[in-house]
PDB file of C-alpha atoms and ligand atoms in Angstrom:
ATOM      1  CA  UNK A   1      20.502  14.103 -20.439  1.00 89.00           C
ATOM      2  CA  UNK A   2      20.423  17.739 -20.989  1.00 93.00           C
ATOM      3  CA  UNK A   3      21.181  16.850 -25.286  1.00 96.00           C
ATOM      4  CA  UNK A   4      17.944  15.227 -25.590  1.00 97.00           C
ATOM      5  CA  UNK A   5      16.295  17.983 -26.778  1.00 97.00           C
ATOM      6  CA  UNK A   6      14.326  17.707 -29.661  1.00 98.00           C
ATOM      7  CA  UNK A   7      12.419  14.556 -31.173  1.00 98.00           C
ATOM      8  CA  UNK A   8      15.248  13.158 -33.741  1.00 98.00           C
ATOM      9  CA  UNK A   9      17.562  13.270 -29.759  1.00 98.00           C
ATOM     10  CA  UNK A  10      14.777  10.711 -28.521  1.00 98.00           C
ATOM     11  CA  UNK A  11      14.492   8.536 -31.789  1.00 98.00           C
ATOM     12  CA  UNK A  12      18.547   8.054 -31.538  1.00 98.00           C
ATOM     13  CA  UNK A  13      18.686   7.432 -27.862  1.00 97.00           C
ATOM     14  CA  UNK A  14      16.181   4.685 -29.257  1.00 98.00           C
ATOM     15  CA  UNK A  15      17.529   3.383 -31.724  1.00 98.00           C
ATOM     16  CA  UNK A  16      20.426   3.089 -30.287  1.00 97.00           C
ATOM     17  CA  UNK A  17      19.268   0.948 -27.584  1.00 98.00           C
ATOM     18  CA  UNK A  18      17.708  -0.842 -29.887  1.00 98.00           C
ATOM     19  CA  UNK A  19      20.803  -2.184 -32.111  1.00 98.00           C
ATOM     20  CA  UNK A  20      22.382  -2.835 -29.165  1.00 98.00           C
ATOM     21  CA  UNK A  21      19.343  -5.437 -27.973  1.00 98.00           C
ATOM     22  CA  UNK A  22      19.144  -7.217 -31.388  1.00 98.00           C
ATOM     23  CA  UNK A  23      22.875  -8.240 -31.301  1.00 98.00           C
ATOM     24  CA  UNK A  24      22.005  -9.506 -27.578  1.00 97.00           C
ATOM     25  CA  UNK A  25      19.098 -11.191 -30.069  1.00 96.00           C
ATOM     26  CA  UNK A  26      16.113  -9.693 -28.490  1.00 97.00           C
ATOM     27  CA  UNK A  27      13.041  -9.953 -29.476  1.00 98.00           C
ATOM     28  CA  UNK A  28       9.852  -7.884 -27.185  1.00 98.00           C
ATOM     29  CA  UNK A  29      10.896  -5.641 -25.255  1.00 98.00           C
ATOM     30  CA  UNK A  30       8.862  -3.596 -22.686  1.00 98.00           C
ATOM     31  CA  UNK A  31      11.186  -0.165 -21.847  1.00 98.00           C
ATOM     32  CA  UNK A  32      10.422   2.668 -19.320  1.00 98.00           C
ATOM     33  CA  UNK A  33      10.455   6.448 -19.920  1.00 98.00           C
ATOM     34  CA  UNK A  34      10.257   9.039 -17.130  1.00 98.00           C
ATOM     35  CA  UNK A  35       7.766  11.928 -18.484  1.00 98.00           C
ATOM     36  CA  UNK A  36       8.020  14.381 -15.810  1.00 98.00           C
ATOM     37  CA  UNK A  37      12.315  14.049 -15.977  1.00 98.00           C
ATOM     38  CA  UNK A  38      11.818  15.950 -20.060  1.00 98.00           C
ATOM     39  CA  UNK A  39       8.786  17.763 -19.340  1.00 97.00           C
ATOM     40  CA  UNK A  40      10.387  19.187 -16.181  1.00 96.00           C
ATOM     41  CA  UNK A  41      12.844  21.156 -18.655  1.00 97.00           C
ATOM     42  CA  UNK A  42      10.292  22.174 -20.761  1.00 96.00           C
ATOM     43  CA  UNK A  43      10.942  18.882 -23.395  1.00 98.00           C
ATOM     44  CA  UNK A  44       6.966  17.692 -24.301  1.00 97.00           C
ATOM     45  CA  UNK A  45       6.000  14.887 -24.100  1.00 98.00           C
ATOM     46  CA  UNK A  46       4.803  14.820 -28.044  1.00 98.00           C
ATOM     47  CA  UNK A  47       8.826  15.326 -28.856  1.00 98.00           C
ATOM     48  CA  UNK A  48       9.089  12.213 -26.753  1.00 98.00           C
ATOM     49  CA  UNK A  49       7.180  10.391 -27.983  1.00 98.00           C
ATOM     50  CA  UNK A  50       7.665  10.696 -31.805  1.00 98.00           C
ATOM     51  CA  UNK A  51      11.144   9.923 -31.225  1.00 98.00           C
ATOM     52  CA  UNK A  52      10.398   6.915 -29.196  1.00 98.00           C
ATOM     53  CA  UNK A  53       8.062   6.226 -31.844  1.00 98.00           C
ATOM     54  CA  UNK A  54       9.606   6.548 -35.190  1.00 98.00           C
ATOM     55  CA  UNK A  55      12.033   3.947 -33.429  1.00 98.00           C
ATOM     56  CA  UNK A  56      10.032   1.643 -32.414  1.00 98.00           C
ATOM     57  CA  UNK A  57       9.048   1.025 -35.902  1.00 98.00           C
ATOM     58  CA  UNK A  58      11.619   1.104 -37.808  1.00 98.00           C
ATOM     59  CA  UNK A  59      13.197  -1.982 -34.716  1.00 98.00           C
ATOM     60  CA  UNK A  60       9.694  -3.752 -35.974  1.00 98.00           C
ATOM     61  CA  UNK A  61      10.300  -3.678 -39.275  1.00 98.00           C
ATOM     62  CA  UNK A  62      14.482  -3.557 -39.710  1.00 98.00           C
ATOM     63  CA  UNK A  63      15.447  -5.788 -36.429  1.00 98.00           C
ATOM     64  CA  UNK A  64      12.264  -7.789 -36.084  1.00 98.00           C
ATOM     65  CA  UNK A  65      12.095  -6.198 -32.615  1.00 98.00           C
ATOM     66  CA  UNK A  66       8.853  -5.739 -31.394  1.00 98.00           C
ATOM     67  CA  UNK A  67       8.230  -2.976 -27.650  1.00 98.00           C
ATOM     68  CA  UNK A  68       6.290  -1.343 -25.745  1.00 98.00           C
ATOM     69  CA  UNK A  69       6.489   1.590 -23.354  1.00 98.00           C
ATOM     70  CA  UNK A  70       5.420   1.971 -19.993  1.00 98.00           C
ATOM     71  CA  UNK A  71       4.971   5.158 -18.381  1.00 98.00           C
ATOM     72  CA  UNK A  72       7.339   5.809 -14.897  1.00 98.00           C
ATOM     73  CA  UNK A  73       6.501   8.111 -12.098  1.00 98.00           C
ATOM     74  CA  UNK A  74       9.678   9.683 -10.322  1.00 98.00           C
ATOM     75  CA  UNK A  75       8.735   9.268  -6.375  1.00 97.00           C
ATOM     76  CA  UNK A  76      10.675  11.524  -5.760  1.00 97.00           C
ATOM     77  CA  UNK A  77       8.983  14.166  -6.696  1.00 98.00           C
ATOM     78  CA  UNK A  78       5.450  15.054  -5.166  1.00 98.00           C
ATOM     79  CA  UNK A  79       2.986  11.958  -5.886  1.00 98.00           C
ATOM     80  CA  UNK A  80       0.383  15.275  -6.908  1.00 98.00           C
ATOM     81  CA  UNK A  81       2.829  15.841  -9.647  1.00 98.00           C
ATOM     82  CA  UNK A  82       2.369  11.929 -10.687  1.00 98.00           C
ATOM     83  CA  UNK A  83      -1.066  12.350 -10.898  1.00 98.00           C
ATOM     84  CA  UNK A  84      -1.331  15.598 -12.961  1.00 98.00           C
ATOM     85  CA  UNK A  85       1.411  13.696 -15.112  1.00 98.00           C
ATOM     86  CA  UNK A  86      -0.504  11.437 -15.690  1.00 98.00           C
ATOM     87  CA  UNK A  87      -4.430  13.343 -16.629  1.00 98.00           C
ATOM     88  CA  UNK A  88      -1.978  15.595 -18.428  1.00 98.00           C
ATOM     89  CA  UNK A  89      -3.810  15.416 -22.460  1.00 98.00           C
ATOM     90  CA  UNK A  90      -0.672  14.388 -23.896  1.00 98.00           C
ATOM     91  CA  UNK A  91      -0.269  11.952 -21.520  1.00 98.00           C
ATOM     92  CA  UNK A  92      -3.659  10.348 -21.984  1.00 98.00           C
ATOM     93  CA  UNK A  93      -3.588  10.490 -25.964  1.00 98.00           C
ATOM     94  CA  UNK A  94      -0.592   8.354 -25.512  1.00 98.00           C
ATOM     95  CA  UNK A  95      -2.974   5.555 -23.130  1.00 98.00           C
ATOM     96  CA  UNK A  96      -5.876   5.677 -25.948  1.00 98.00           C
ATOM     97  CA  UNK A  97      -3.606   5.299 -29.032  1.00 98.00           C
ATOM     98  CA  UNK A  98      -1.973   2.235 -27.435  1.00 97.00           C
ATOM     99  CA  UNK A  99       1.535   3.742 -27.759  1.00 98.00           C
ATOM    100  CA  UNK A 100       2.120   3.993 -24.100  1.00 98.00           C
ATOM    101  CA  UNK A 101       0.590   0.670 -22.702  1.00 98.00           C
ATOM    102  CA  UNK A 102       1.203   0.842 -18.667  1.00 98.00           C
ATOM    103  CA  UNK A 103       2.397   2.772 -15.770  1.00 98.00           C
ATOM    104  CA  UNK A 104       5.608   2.059 -13.543  1.00 98.00           C
ATOM    105  CA  UNK A 105       7.091   3.906 -10.042  1.00 98.00           C
ATOM    106  CA  UNK A 106      11.142   4.485 -10.427  1.00 98.00           C
ATOM    107  CA  UNK A 107      13.545   6.151  -8.694  1.00 97.00           C
ATOM    108  CA  UNK A 108      15.268   6.503  -5.495  1.00 95.00           C
ATOM    109  CA  UNK A 109      12.765   4.185  -3.650  1.00 96.00           C
ATOM    110  CA  UNK A 110      13.313   5.156   0.371  1.00 94.00           C
ATOM    111  CA  UNK A 111      12.101   6.687   1.532  1.00 95.00           C
ATOM    112  CA  UNK A 112       8.239   7.263  -0.429  1.00 97.00           C
ATOM    113  CA  UNK A 113       6.600   3.566  -0.033  1.00 97.00           C
ATOM    114  CA  UNK A 114       4.042   2.601  -3.113  1.00 98.00           C
ATOM    115  CA  UNK A 115       1.001   3.742  -0.709  1.00 97.00           C
ATOM    116  CA  UNK A 116       1.982   7.408  -1.747  1.00 98.00           C
ATOM    117  CA  UNK A 117       1.045   6.702  -4.979  1.00 98.00           C
ATOM    118  CA  UNK A 118      -2.110   5.289  -4.507  1.00 98.00           C
ATOM    119  CA  UNK A 119      -3.850   8.447  -6.099  1.00 98.00           C
ATOM    120  CA  UNK A 120      -2.010   8.050  -9.925  1.00 98.00           C
ATOM    121  CA  UNK A 121      -2.762   3.954  -9.823  1.00 98.00           C
ATOM    122  CA  UNK A 122      -6.254   4.057  -9.078  1.00 98.00           C
ATOM    123  CA  UNK A 123      -6.471   6.656 -11.746  1.00 98.00           C
ATOM    124  CA  UNK A 124      -4.176   4.434 -14.097  1.00 98.00           C
ATOM    125  CA  UNK A 125      -6.257   1.118 -13.386  1.00 98.00           C
ATOM    126  CA  UNK A 126      -9.581   2.777 -14.451  1.00 98.00           C
ATOM    127  CA  UNK A 127      -8.269   3.162 -17.235  1.00 98.00           C
ATOM    128  CA  UNK A 128      -7.265  -0.092 -18.066  1.00 98.00           C
ATOM    129  CA  UNK A 129      -3.489   0.351 -18.107  1.00 98.00           C
ATOM    130  CA  UNK A 130      -0.770  -1.875 -17.041  1.00 98.00           C
ATOM    131  CA  UNK A 131       0.910  -1.095 -13.973  1.00 98.00           C
ATOM    132  CA  UNK A 132       3.841  -2.185 -12.761  1.00 98.00           C
ATOM    133  CA  UNK A 133       6.270  -0.306  -9.570  1.00 98.00           C
ATOM    134  CA  UNK A 134       9.803  -0.376  -8.567  1.00 98.00           C
ATOM    135  CA  UNK A 135       9.694  -1.632  -5.079  1.00 98.00           C
ATOM    136  CA  UNK A 136      11.925  -4.342  -3.042  1.00 98.00           C
ATOM    137  CA  UNK A 137      15.369  -2.908  -5.116  1.00 97.00           C
ATOM    138  CA  UNK A 138      16.724  -0.765  -2.087  1.00 94.00           C
ATOM    139  CA  UNK A 139      13.350  -0.816  -0.154  1.00 96.00           C
ATOM    140  CA  UNK A 140      12.424  -3.728   2.371  1.00 97.00           C
ATOM    141  CA  UNK A 141      10.297  -6.020   0.781  1.00 98.00           C
ATOM    142  CA  UNK A 142       6.863  -4.756   3.041  1.00 98.00           C
ATOM    143  CA  UNK A 143       6.605  -2.427  -0.059  1.00 98.00           C
ATOM    144  CA  UNK A 144       6.607  -5.574  -2.304  1.00 98.00           C
ATOM    145  CA  UNK A 145       3.454  -5.674  -0.061  1.00 98.00           C
ATOM    146  CA  UNK A 146       1.680  -2.647   0.209  1.00 98.00           C
ATOM    147  CA  UNK A 147       2.724  -2.616  -3.877  1.00 98.00           C
ATOM    148  CA  UNK A 148       0.622  -5.622  -3.910  1.00 98.00           C
ATOM    149  CA  UNK A 149      -1.935  -4.441  -1.774  1.00 98.00           C
ATOM    150  CA  UNK A 150      -2.364  -0.961  -2.620  1.00 98.00           C
ATOM    151  CA  UNK A 151      -1.784   0.153  -6.365  1.00 98.00           C
ATOM    152  CA  UNK A 152      -2.803  -3.206  -7.388  1.00 98.00           C
ATOM    153  CA  UNK A 153       0.484  -3.991  -9.480  1.00 98.00           C
ATOM    154  CA  UNK A 154       0.259  -7.044 -11.279  1.00 98.00           C
ATOM    155  CA  UNK A 155       4.308  -6.804 -11.685  1.00 98.00           C
ATOM    156  CA  UNK A 156       7.301  -6.006  -9.578  1.00 98.00           C
ATOM    157  CA  UNK A 157      10.528  -3.825 -10.586  1.00 98.00           C
ATOM    158  CA  UNK A 158      13.824  -5.726  -8.899  1.00 98.00           C
ATOM    159  CA  UNK A 159      11.505  -7.331  -6.033  1.00 98.00           C
ATOM    160  CA  UNK A 160      14.517  -8.847  -4.942  1.00 98.00           C
ATOM    161  CA  UNK A 161      14.008  -8.082  -1.062  1.00 98.00           C
ATOM    162  CA  UNK A 162      11.089 -10.299  -1.061  1.00 98.00           C
ATOM    163  CA  UNK A 163      13.536 -13.115  -0.082  1.00 98.00           C
ATOM    164  CA  UNK A 164      13.130 -11.507   3.239  1.00 97.00           C
ATOM    165  CA  UNK A 165       9.406 -12.516   3.684  1.00 98.00           C
ATOM    166  CA  UNK A 166       8.415 -16.323   3.175  1.00 98.00           C
ATOM    167  CA  UNK A 167       5.111 -15.503   2.742  1.00 98.00           C
ATOM    168  CA  UNK A 168       5.696 -13.126   0.152  1.00 98.00           C
ATOM    169  CA  UNK A 169       7.539 -15.231  -1.668  1.00 98.00           C
ATOM    170  CA  UNK A 170       5.042 -17.698  -0.844  1.00 98.00           C
ATOM    171  CA  UNK A 171       2.280 -15.664  -2.781  1.00 98.00           C
ATOM    172  CA  UNK A 172       4.481 -13.674  -5.594  1.00 98.00           C
ATOM    173  CA  UNK A 173       5.162 -17.573  -6.779  1.00 98.00           C
ATOM    174  CA  UNK A 174       1.383 -18.632  -5.902  1.00 98.00           C
ATOM    175  CA  UNK A 175      -0.264 -15.826  -8.040  1.00 98.00           C
ATOM    176  CA  UNK A 176       2.922 -15.977 -10.949  1.00 98.00           C
ATOM    177  CA  UNK A 177       3.214 -11.641 -10.053  1.00 98.00           C
ATOM    178  CA  UNK A 178       6.743 -10.937 -12.964  1.00 98.00           C
ATOM    179  CA  UNK A 179       9.836 -10.007 -10.732  1.00 98.00           C
ATOM    180  CA  UNK A 180      11.371  -7.879 -13.597  1.00 98.00           C
ATOM    181  CA  UNK A 181      14.634  -8.518 -11.975  1.00 98.00           C
ATOM    182  CA  UNK A 182      18.363  -6.308 -12.973  1.00 98.00           C
ATOM    183  CA  UNK A 183      21.013  -7.964 -11.816  1.00 98.00           C
ATOM    184  CA  UNK A 184      23.924  -5.770 -12.478  1.00 98.00           C
ATOM    185  CA  UNK A 185      21.688  -2.481 -11.614  1.00 97.00           C
ATOM    186  CA  UNK A 186      21.139  -4.233  -7.951  1.00 97.00           C
ATOM    187  CA  UNK A 187      25.330  -4.461  -8.011  1.00 97.00           C
ATOM    188  CA  UNK A 188      26.200  -0.840  -8.918  1.00 96.00           C
ATOM    189  CA  UNK A 189      23.026  -0.053  -6.894  1.00 95.00           C
ATOM    190  CA  UNK A 190      24.276  -1.551  -3.995  1.00 94.00           C
ATOM    191  CA  UNK A 191      21.135  -3.891  -2.938  1.00 95.00           C
ATOM    192  CA  UNK A 192      23.327  -6.078  -2.927  1.00 97.00           C
ATOM    193  CA  UNK A 193      27.922  -6.865  -3.294  1.00 97.00           C
ATOM    194  CA  UNK A 194      27.863  -9.037  -6.133  1.00 98.00           C
ATOM    195  CA  UNK A 195      25.121 -11.368  -8.465  1.00 98.00           C
ATOM    196  CA  UNK A 196      26.347 -14.081  -6.181  1.00 98.00           C
ATOM    197  CA  UNK A 197      24.159 -12.610  -3.259  1.00 98.00           C
ATOM    198  CA  UNK A 198      20.821 -12.180  -5.624  1.00 98.00           C
ATOM    199  CA  UNK A 199      18.501 -15.065  -4.751  1.00 98.00           C
ATOM    200  CA  UNK A 200      18.055 -16.570  -8.255  1.00 98.00           C
ATOM    201  CA  UNK A 201      18.662 -19.807  -6.353  1.00 98.00           C
ATOM    202  CA  UNK A 202      16.441 -19.137  -4.056  1.00 98.00           C
ATOM    203  CA  UNK A 203      13.669 -17.925  -6.393  1.00 98.00           C
ATOM    204  CA  UNK A 204      13.845 -21.032  -9.082  1.00 98.00           C
ATOM    205  CA  UNK A 205      13.264 -23.892  -6.455  1.00 97.00           C
ATOM    206  CA  UNK A 206      10.150 -21.604  -5.193  1.00 98.00           C
ATOM    207  CA  UNK A 207       8.615 -21.363  -8.515  1.00 97.00           C
ATOM    208  CA  UNK A 208       9.026 -17.590  -8.595  1.00 98.00           C
ATOM    209  CA  UNK A 209       8.353 -16.417 -11.516  1.00 98.00           C
ATOM    210  CA  UNK A 210      11.011 -13.290 -12.922  1.00 98.00           C
ATOM    211  CA  UNK A 211      12.632 -11.736 -16.313  1.00 98.00           C
ATOM    212  CA  UNK A 212      16.758 -11.337 -16.707  1.00 98.00           C
ATOM    213  CA  UNK A 213      16.130  -7.643 -17.490  1.00 98.00           C
ATOM    214  CA  UNK A 214      18.979  -4.801 -18.471  1.00 98.00           C
ATOM    215  CA  UNK A 215      18.601  -0.812 -16.411  1.00 97.00           C
ATOM    216  CA  UNK A 216      20.257   2.035 -18.168  1.00 94.00           C
ATOM    217  CA  UNK A 217      22.869   0.956 -19.844  1.00 93.00           C
ATOM    218  CA  UNK A 218      24.223   4.543 -20.047  1.00 90.00           C
ATOM    219  CA  UNK A 219      23.774   4.544 -15.959  1.00 92.00           C
ATOM    220  CA  UNK A 220      24.522   1.151 -15.477  1.00 93.00           C
ATOM    221  CA  UNK A 221      28.089   0.980 -16.661  1.00 91.00           C
ATOM    222  CA  UNK A 222      26.746   0.291 -20.515  1.00 94.00           C
ATOM    223  CA  UNK A 223      25.321  -3.159 -19.442  1.00 96.00           C
ATOM    224  CA  UNK A 224      22.883  -4.720 -21.569  1.00 97.00           C
ATOM    225  CA  UNK A 225      20.531  -7.298 -21.403  1.00 98.00           C
ATOM    226  CA  UNK A 226      23.095 -10.279 -22.218  1.00 98.00           C
ATOM    227  CA  UNK A 227      25.853  -8.550 -20.037  1.00 98.00           C
ATOM    228  CA  UNK A 228      22.823  -9.475 -17.369  1.00 98.00           C
ATOM    229  CA  UNK A 229      22.508 -13.098 -18.624  1.00 98.00           C
ATOM    230  CA  UNK A 230      26.009 -13.959 -18.679  1.00 98.00           C
ATOM    231  CA  UNK A 231      26.288 -12.201 -15.281  1.00 98.00           C
ATOM    232  CA  UNK A 232      24.201 -14.213 -13.494  1.00 98.00           C
ATOM    233  CA  UNK A 233      24.780 -18.080 -15.103  1.00 98.00           C
ATOM    234  CA  UNK A 234      28.425 -16.655 -14.113  1.00 98.00           C
ATOM    235  CA  UNK A 235      27.761 -16.344 -10.362  1.00 98.00           C
ATOM    236  CA  UNK A 236      24.807 -19.622 -10.604  1.00 98.00           C
ATOM    237  CA  UNK A 237      25.611 -22.263 -13.171  1.00 97.00           C
ATOM    238  CA  UNK A 238      21.991 -22.569 -14.569  1.00 96.00           C
ATOM    239  CA  UNK A 239      21.428 -25.262 -16.730  1.00 93.00           C
ATOM    240  CA  UNK A 240      20.071 -24.567 -19.729  1.00 92.00           C
ATOM    241  CA  UNK A 241      16.682 -25.857 -18.783  1.00 92.00           C
ATOM    242  CA  UNK A 242      16.343 -23.108 -15.788  1.00 95.00           C
ATOM    243  CA  UNK A 243      17.313 -20.857 -18.968  1.00 95.00           C
ATOM    244  CA  UNK A 244      14.388 -21.637 -20.394  1.00 95.00           C
ATOM    245  CA  UNK A 245      12.122 -21.763 -17.263  1.00 96.00           C
ATOM    246  CA  UNK A 246      13.224 -18.593 -16.440  1.00 98.00           C
ATOM    247  CA  UNK A 247      12.465 -17.579 -20.625  1.00 97.00           C
ATOM    248  CA  UNK A 248       8.778 -19.381 -20.237  1.00 97.00           C
ATOM    249  CA  UNK A 249       8.439 -16.966 -17.536  1.00 97.00           C
ATOM    250  CA  UNK A 250       9.256 -13.605 -18.923  1.00 98.00           C
ATOM    251  CA  UNK A 251       7.156 -14.590 -22.065  1.00 98.00           C
ATOM    252  CA  UNK A 252       4.268 -15.247 -19.739  1.00 98.00           C
ATOM    253  CA  UNK A 253       4.685 -12.159 -18.011  1.00 98.00           C
ATOM    254  CA  UNK A 254       4.950  -9.870 -20.620  1.00 98.00           C
ATOM    255  CA  UNK A 255       2.708  -7.434 -21.713  1.00 98.00           C
ATOM    256  CA  UNK A 256       2.735  -8.506 -26.020  1.00 96.00           C
ATOM    257  CA  UNK A 257      -0.901  -9.735 -26.856  1.00 96.00           C
ATOM    258  CA  UNK A 258      -1.209 -13.456 -27.231  1.00 97.00           C
ATOM    259  CA  UNK A 259      -0.180 -14.162 -30.823  1.00 98.00           C
ATOM    260  CA  UNK A 260       2.802 -12.361 -29.980  1.00 98.00           C
ATOM    261  CA  UNK A 261       3.876 -14.571 -27.132  1.00 98.00           C
ATOM    262  CA  UNK A 262       2.785 -17.484 -29.680  1.00 98.00           C
ATOM    263  CA  UNK A 263       5.579 -16.367 -31.668  1.00 98.00           C
ATOM    264  CA  UNK A 264       7.939 -15.923 -28.549  1.00 98.00           C
ATOM    265  CA  UNK A 265       7.177 -19.375 -27.317  1.00 98.00           C
ATOM    266  CA  UNK A 266       7.889 -21.265 -30.684  1.00 97.00           C
ATOM    267  CA  UNK A 267      11.778 -19.173 -31.198  1.00 96.00           C
ATOM    268  CA  UNK A 268      11.723 -20.189 -27.676  1.00 96.00           C
ATOM    269  CA  UNK A 269      11.170 -23.611 -27.756  1.00 95.00           C
ATOM    270  CA  UNK A 270      13.015 -23.958 -31.356  1.00 93.00           C
ATOM    271  CA  UNK A 271      16.070 -22.335 -29.291  1.00 91.00           C
ATOM    272  CA  UNK A 272      16.071 -24.970 -26.262  1.00 90.00           C
ATOM    273  CA  UNK A 273      15.181 -27.616 -28.322  1.00 88.00           C
ATOM    274  CA  UNK A 274      18.190 -26.874 -29.766  1.00 84.00           C
ATOM    275  CA  UNK A 275      20.352 -25.857 -26.706  1.00 79.00           C
ATOM    276  CA  UNK A 276      18.939 -28.212 -23.940  1.00 76.00           C
ATOM    277  CA  UNK A 277      19.961 -31.109 -25.700  1.00 75.00           C
ATOM    278  CA  UNK A 278      23.204 -29.566 -26.649  1.00 79.00           C
ATOM    279  CA  UNK A 279      24.248 -29.130 -22.689  1.00 75.00           C
ATOM    280  CA  UNK A 280      22.994 -32.483 -21.742  1.00 68.00           C
ATOM    281  CA  UNK A 281      20.609 -30.734 -18.853  1.00 68.00           C
TER     282      UNK A 281
HETATM  283  N1  LIG B 301      17.074   0.798 -10.827  1.00 56.42           N
HETATM  284  C1  LIG B 301      16.399   1.825 -10.486  1.00 56.42           C
HETATM  285  N2  LIG B 301      15.902   2.058  -9.740  1.00 56.42           N
HETATM  286  C2  LIG B 301      15.345   3.682  -9.771  1.00 56.42           C
HETATM  287  N3  LIG B 301      14.914   3.902 -10.349  1.00 56.42           N
HETATM  288  C3  LIG B 301      15.419   3.845 -12.172  1.00 56.42           C
HETATM  289  N4  LIG B 301      15.539   4.336 -12.257  1.00 56.42           N
HETATM  290  C4  LIG B 301      16.145   3.788 -13.483  1.00 56.42           C
HETATM  291  N5  LIG B 301      16.604   2.488 -13.248  1.00 56.42           N
HETATM  292  C5  LIG B 301      16.491   2.801 -11.717  1.00 56.42           C
END
């Protein structure tokens, strides 16, 4: 991280990500970044955003990839630090300009339960920002519940330990809360011993809405989204129709505009018409 210093460095980083995403067939992505990790080492938020914005514009015009940015707070830092970051002028300006559409909560889940961050989420909610939080990755299902009840998040990142609480599982399915799952990083971080141990089949059977994602490829074995899709396929042998359902849920739970959602659905329809028939399921 210490090599990321000027806007060009952040543009290069983001562009590298986008070219990998394009190679994997990505059409839209919602990307997390950690403002505090850079501001703490005296790299200004404006520098980070300027680089990301350039890469995002280029990704849209040259690769056809649309994107949104989600600013994550680091839960190992004091909650008041998260609130001060949210209130920073440059951060507020990025929300007002629509350059950053939502907030998240990442870093070590335990022993930092979601409710510690109620203040920053209350303020983000008042601004009309989208809200998600890592929960139920290494922390218990109870953290997912408090993220929903006290932080009022609309999505949960990971959330795989929801499987330990049947009532919560049913609630998440009924309320169509998107779980953004990162199978390979779950193995790297020892949440599960192997991808086959993830509750993918139970989630499908229970009608839980989830997406399959990459997670910090530089940290987790250089694995981008297709590697995560393939790892799930190798472990669960899903049918083409099941993949279509996963992708439909990902689009429904995404935070892009309605018009873009329709374009993504049309693209999915054309792929599924071809492949569901070819695969016979
Ligand atoms: N899987 C993960 N868990 C917690 N914090 C993260 N930051 C990036 N990836 C993360």
